[in-house]
PDB file of C-alpha atoms in Angstrom:
ATOM      1  CA  UNK A   9     -36.354 -88.456  73.898  1.00 46.00           C
ATOM      2  CA  UNK A  10     -37.459 -87.509  77.180  1.00 44.00           C
ATOM      3  CA  UNK A  11     -36.716 -90.251  78.720  1.00 43.00           C
ATOM      4  CA  UNK A  12     -33.236 -90.346  77.636  1.00 41.00           C
ATOM      5  CA  UNK A  13     -32.914 -86.774  78.956  1.00 42.00           C
ATOM      6  CA  UNK A  14     -34.543 -87.658  82.149  1.00 40.00           C
ATOM      7  CA  UNK A  15     -31.567 -90.389  82.406  1.00 40.00           C
ATOM      8  CA  UNK A  16     -28.716 -88.511  81.501  1.00 43.00           C
ATOM      9  CA  UNK A  17     -29.682 -86.084  84.066  1.00 46.00           C
ATOM     10  CA  UNK A  18     -30.047 -88.128  86.982  1.00 47.00           C
ATOM     11  CA  UNK A  19     -26.599 -89.574  85.762  1.00 43.00           C
ATOM     12  CA  UNK A  20     -24.767 -86.346  85.914  1.00 42.00           C
ATOM     13  CA  UNK A  21     -26.469 -85.417  89.309  1.00 44.00           C
ATOM     14  CA  UNK A  22     -25.461 -88.823  90.834  1.00 47.00           C
ATOM     15  CA  UNK A  23     -22.454 -88.108  89.353  1.00 44.00           C
ATOM     16  CA  UNK A  24     -21.734 -84.535  90.547  1.00 45.00           C
ATOM     17  CA  UNK A  25     -22.871 -86.014  94.636  1.00 45.00           C
ATOM     18  CA  UNK A  26     -20.349 -88.472  94.528  1.00 44.00           C
ATOM     19  CA  UNK A  27     -17.722 -86.314  93.322  1.00 42.00           C
ATOM     20  CA  UNK A  28     -18.791 -83.634  96.126  1.00 46.00           C
ATOM     21  CA  UNK A  29     -18.680 -86.313  98.930  1.00 48.00           C
ATOM     22  CA  UNK A  30     -15.515 -86.124 101.017  1.00 49.00           C
ATOM     23  CA  UNK A  31     -12.867 -89.153 100.716  1.00 56.00           C
ATOM     24  CA  UNK A  32     -12.841 -89.275 104.300  1.00 62.00           C
ATOM     25  CA  UNK A  33     -15.906 -89.572 106.817  1.00 59.00           C
ATOM     26  CA  UNK A  34     -17.438 -87.360 108.710  1.00 59.00           C
ATOM     27  CA  UNK A  35     -17.094 -89.494 113.111  1.00 59.00           C
ATOM     28  CA  UNK A  36     -19.016 -87.471 115.223  1.00 58.00           C
ATOM     29  CA  UNK A  37     -17.131 -86.381 118.444  1.00 76.00           C
ATOM     30  CA  UNK A  38     -18.452 -86.438 121.927  1.00 85.00           C
ATOM     31  CA  UNK A  39     -18.407 -82.748 123.348  1.00 95.00           C
ATOM     32  CA  UNK A  40     -15.234 -82.499 125.991  1.00 96.00           C
ATOM     33  CA  UNK A  41     -16.525 -81.787 129.807  1.00 96.00           C
ATOM     34  CA  UNK A  42     -14.304 -79.627 132.210  1.00 96.00           C
ATOM     35  CA  UNK A  43     -12.872 -81.929 134.533  1.00 97.00           C
ATOM     36  CA  UNK A  44     -14.534 -81.563 137.133  1.00 96.00           C
ATOM     37  CA  UNK A  45     -15.618 -84.539 140.517  1.00 96.00           C
ATOM     38  CA  UNK A  46     -19.364 -83.717 139.071  1.00 97.00           C
ATOM     39  CA  UNK A  47     -18.094 -84.518 135.465  1.00 97.00           C
ATOM     40  CA  UNK A  48     -16.699 -87.544 136.735  1.00 97.00           C
ATOM     41  CA  UNK A  49     -18.986 -88.767 139.230  1.00 97.00           C
ATOM     42  CA  UNK A  50     -20.382 -91.937 138.639  1.00 98.00           C
ATOM     43  CA  UNK A  51     -19.182 -96.055 137.319  1.00 98.00           C
ATOM     44  CA  UNK A  52     -16.261 -96.249 135.039  1.00 98.00           C
ATOM     45  CA  UNK A  53     -14.991 -99.643 133.910  1.00 98.00           C
ATOM     46  CA  UNK A  54     -11.279 -99.470 132.385  1.00 98.00           C
ATOM     47  CA  UNK A  55     -11.500-100.457 128.735  1.00 97.00           C
ATOM     48  CA  UNK A  56      -7.896-100.104 127.629  1.00 97.00           C
ATOM     49  CA  UNK A  57      -4.171-100.213 129.441  1.00 96.00           C
ATOM     50  CA  UNK A  58      -1.019 -99.328 127.242  1.00 96.00           C
ATOM     51  CA  UNK A  59      -3.306 -99.531 124.466  1.00 95.00           C
ATOM     52  CA  UNK A  60      -4.580-102.995 125.323  1.00 95.00           C
ATOM     53  CA  UNK A  61      -7.468-104.712 126.259  1.00 94.00           C
ATOM     54  CA  UNK A  62      -7.242-106.194 130.182  1.00 93.00           C
ATOM     55  CA  UNK A  63      -7.450-109.557 129.768  1.00 91.00           C
ATOM     56  CA  UNK A  64     -10.573-111.852 129.170  1.00 90.00           C
ATOM     57  CA  UNK A  65     -12.053-112.099 133.531  1.00 90.00           C
ATOM     58  CA  UNK A  66      -9.901-109.403 134.538  1.00 94.00           C
ATOM     59  CA  UNK A  67     -11.281-105.788 135.580  1.00 96.00           C
ATOM     60  CA  UNK A  68     -10.904-102.767 136.968  1.00 97.00           C
ATOM     61  CA  UNK A  69     -14.176-100.564 138.810  1.00 98.00           C
ATOM     62  CA  UNK A  70     -13.874 -97.176 139.995  1.00 98.00           C
ATOM     63  CA  UNK A  71     -17.563 -95.665 141.471  1.00 98.00           C
ATOM     64  CA  UNK A  72     -16.646 -91.765 141.828  1.00 98.00           C
ATOM     65  CA  UNK A  73     -18.667 -89.870 144.390  1.00 97.00           C
ATOM     66  CA  UNK A  74     -18.722 -85.700 144.069  1.00 95.00           C
ATOM     67  CA  UNK A  75     -20.254 -85.281 147.082  1.00 95.00           C
ATOM     68  CA  UNK A  76     -17.093 -86.012 149.911  1.00 96.00           C
ATOM     69  CA  UNK A  77     -14.671 -86.996 146.679  1.00 97.00           C
ATOM     70  CA  UNK A  78     -14.023 -90.531 147.523  1.00 97.00           C
ATOM     71  CA  UNK A  79     -14.040 -93.378 145.596  1.00 98.00           C
ATOM     72  CA  UNK A  80     -14.230 -97.384 145.672  1.00 97.00           C
ATOM     73  CA  UNK A  81     -12.068 -99.322 143.077  1.00 97.00           C
ATOM     74  CA  UNK A  82     -13.353-103.022 142.479  1.00 97.00           C
ATOM     75  CA  UNK A  83      -9.790-104.799 140.763  1.00 96.00           C
ATOM     76  CA  UNK A  84      -9.240-108.541 140.457  1.00 95.00           C
ATOM     77  CA  UNK A  85      -5.945-108.085 138.830  1.00 90.00           C
ATOM     78  CA  UNK A  86      -3.845-110.586 140.186  1.00 79.00           C
ATOM     79  CA  UNK A  87      -6.179-112.726 142.130  1.00 82.00           C
ATOM     80  CA  UNK A  88      -9.220-114.447 141.970  1.00 83.00           C
ATOM     81  CA  UNK A  89     -11.499-112.352 143.281  1.00 91.00           C
ATOM     82  CA  UNK A  90     -12.565-109.040 143.817  1.00 93.00           C
ATOM     83  CA  UNK A  91     -10.635-106.809 145.827  1.00 94.00           C
ATOM     84  CA  UNK A  92     -11.959-103.450 146.918  1.00 96.00           C
ATOM     85  CA  UNK A  93      -9.972-100.506 147.439  1.00 95.00           C
ATOM     86  CA  UNK A  94     -11.778 -97.056 148.926  1.00 97.00           C
ATOM     87  CA  UNK A  95      -9.956 -93.933 149.545  1.00 97.00           C
ATOM     88  CA  UNK A  96     -10.533 -89.711 148.158  1.00 97.00           C
ATOM     89  CA  UNK A  97      -9.507 -88.534 144.685  1.00 97.00           C
ATOM     90  CA  UNK A  98      -8.516 -84.978 144.090  1.00 97.00           C
ATOM     91  CA  UNK A  99      -8.903 -82.631 141.266  1.00 97.00           C
ATOM     92  CA  UNK A 100      -5.948 -80.277 140.257  1.00 96.00           C
ATOM     93  CA  UNK A 101      -5.738 -77.610 137.621  1.00 94.00           C
ATOM     94  CA  UNK A 102      -1.895 -77.673 136.179  1.00 93.00           C
ATOM     95  CA  UNK A 103      -0.874 -74.434 134.735  1.00 91.00           C
ATOM     96  CA  UNK A 104       2.308 -75.517 133.229  1.00 91.00           C
ATOM     97  CA  UNK A 105       0.533 -78.015 131.468  1.00 89.00           C
ATOM     98  CA  UNK A 106      -2.512 -76.492 130.984  1.00 87.00           C
ATOM     99  CA  UNK A 107      -4.921 -79.201 131.808  1.00 92.00           C
ATOM    100  CA  UNK A 108      -6.794 -80.784 134.912  1.00 97.00           C
ATOM    101  CA  UNK A 109      -4.540 -83.430 136.652  1.00 97.00           C
ATOM    102  CA  UNK A 110      -6.475 -86.187 139.200  1.00 98.00           C
ATOM    103  CA  UNK A 111      -4.833 -87.874 142.179  1.00 97.00           C
ATOM    104  CA  UNK A 112      -5.542 -90.203 145.138  1.00 97.00           C
ATOM    105  CA  UNK A 113      -4.587 -92.224 148.103  1.00 97.00           C
ATOM    106  CA  UNK A 114      -6.187 -95.051 149.654  1.00 96.00           C
ATOM    107  CA  UNK A 115      -7.729 -95.491 153.147  1.00 95.00           C
ATOM    108  CA  UNK A 116      -5.905 -97.211 156.386  1.00 86.00           C
ATOM    109  CA  UNK A 117      -2.450 -95.288 155.268  1.00 85.00           C
ATOM    110  CA  UNK A 118      -2.198 -97.893 151.840  1.00 88.00           C
ATOM    111  CA  UNK A 119      -0.519 -94.594 150.970  1.00 94.00           C
ATOM    112  CA  UNK A 120      -0.975 -92.341 147.840  1.00 96.00           C
ATOM    113  CA  UNK A 121      -1.557 -93.723 144.268  1.00 96.00           C
ATOM    114  CA  UNK A 122       1.274 -94.736 141.868  1.00 94.00           C
ATOM    115  CA  UNK A 123       0.894 -91.542 139.684  1.00 96.00           C
ATOM    116  CA  UNK A 124      -0.838 -88.426 139.415  1.00 97.00           C
ATOM    117  CA  UNK A 125      -2.430 -88.733 135.847  1.00 97.00           C
ATOM    118  CA  UNK A 126      -3.273 -85.764 133.765  1.00 97.00           C
ATOM    119  CA  UNK A 127      -6.848 -85.980 132.288  1.00 97.00           C
ATOM    120  CA  UNK A 128      -6.296 -85.889 128.496  1.00 96.00           C
ATOM    121  CA  UNK A 129     -10.013 -86.590 127.601  1.00 96.00           C
ATOM    122  CA  UNK A 130     -13.542 -86.534 128.612  1.00 97.00           C
ATOM    123  CA  UNK A 131     -16.380 -86.896 127.549  1.00 97.00           C
ATOM    124  CA  UNK A 132     -20.022 -88.216 129.139  1.00 96.00           C
ATOM    125  CA  UNK A 133     -19.096 -91.691 128.316  1.00 97.00           C
ATOM    126  CA  UNK A 134     -15.432 -92.111 128.030  1.00 98.00           C
ATOM    127  CA  UNK A 135     -12.460 -90.086 130.140  1.00 97.00           C
ATOM    128  CA  UNK A 136      -8.535 -90.963 128.868  1.00 98.00           C
ATOM    129  CA  UNK A 137      -5.725 -90.475 131.876  1.00 97.00           C
ATOM    130  CA  UNK A 138      -1.858 -90.385 130.669  1.00 97.00           C
ATOM    131  CA  UNK A 139       0.289 -90.560 133.593  1.00 97.00           C
ATOM    132  CA  UNK A 140       2.443 -87.642 134.139  1.00 95.00           C
ATOM    133  CA  UNK A 141       5.824 -89.354 135.058  1.00 95.00           C
ATOM    134  CA  UNK A 142       5.040 -91.885 132.276  1.00 96.00           C
ATOM    135  CA  UNK A 143       3.700 -90.800 128.963  1.00 95.00           C
ATOM    136  CA  UNK A 144       3.615 -94.523 128.073  1.00 96.00           C
ATOM    137  CA  UNK A 145       1.248 -95.110 131.228  1.00 97.00           C
ATOM    138  CA  UNK A 146      -2.420 -94.394 129.212  1.00 97.00           C
ATOM    139  CA  UNK A 147      -5.684 -95.940 131.107  1.00 97.00           C
ATOM    140  CA  UNK A 148      -9.042 -95.697 128.886  1.00 98.00           C
ATOM    141  CA  UNK A 149     -12.533 -95.832 130.770  1.00 98.00           C
ATOM    142  CA  UNK A 150     -16.137 -96.127 129.574  1.00 98.00           C
ATOM    143  CA  UNK A 151     -18.960 -94.644 131.618  1.00 98.00           C
ATOM    144  CA  UNK A 152     -20.831 -97.616 133.113  1.00 97.00           C
ATOM    145  CA  UNK A 153     -22.970 -99.387 135.329  1.00 97.00           C
ATOM    146  CA  UNK A 154     -20.797-102.090 137.993  1.00 97.00           C
ATOM    147  CA  UNK A 155     -22.364-105.126 138.277  1.00 96.00           C
ATOM    148  CA  UNK A 156     -24.061-106.387 141.124  1.00 95.00           C
ATOM    149  CA  UNK A 157     -21.552-109.820 142.109  1.00 94.00           C
ATOM    150  CA  UNK A 158     -18.875-107.852 141.421  1.00 94.00           C
ATOM    151  CA  UNK A 159     -19.962-105.311 144.264  1.00 91.00           C
ATOM    152  CA  UNK A 160     -20.496-108.036 146.755  1.00 87.00           C
ATOM    153  CA  UNK A 161     -24.465-107.480 146.470  1.00 76.00           C
TER     154      UNK A 161
END
């Protein structure tokens, strides 16, 4: 009899445990960081552009330097070898959108970046940019270490 009661209580506890669970899984989220030169400083890789991962063998890496707000961009899009672009970046708060905008220019009179980007999300490991003039142009970067062979070392 005691065994039956113990089994019944165990089943009731298990049943209530399942009923109390939410249908939606709890997804941990990384805390959002303020968009500053200090918080984006470091090495990043473009993981996704316009909702699609880059083709195999293609890459875009960018190294933001906080000290002088400069960057080095390593890419091989449309090329068989690594192309290095350098320049300066600027972060501004746009009161009309209530968020941070990043823009930049290229060294050697190559001009400005083609867009100004609203930084819609920044965590310690990931950031998302949306072109201010083209909401379809979404870039997702992941923090990484740029491989030595890409850097030309």
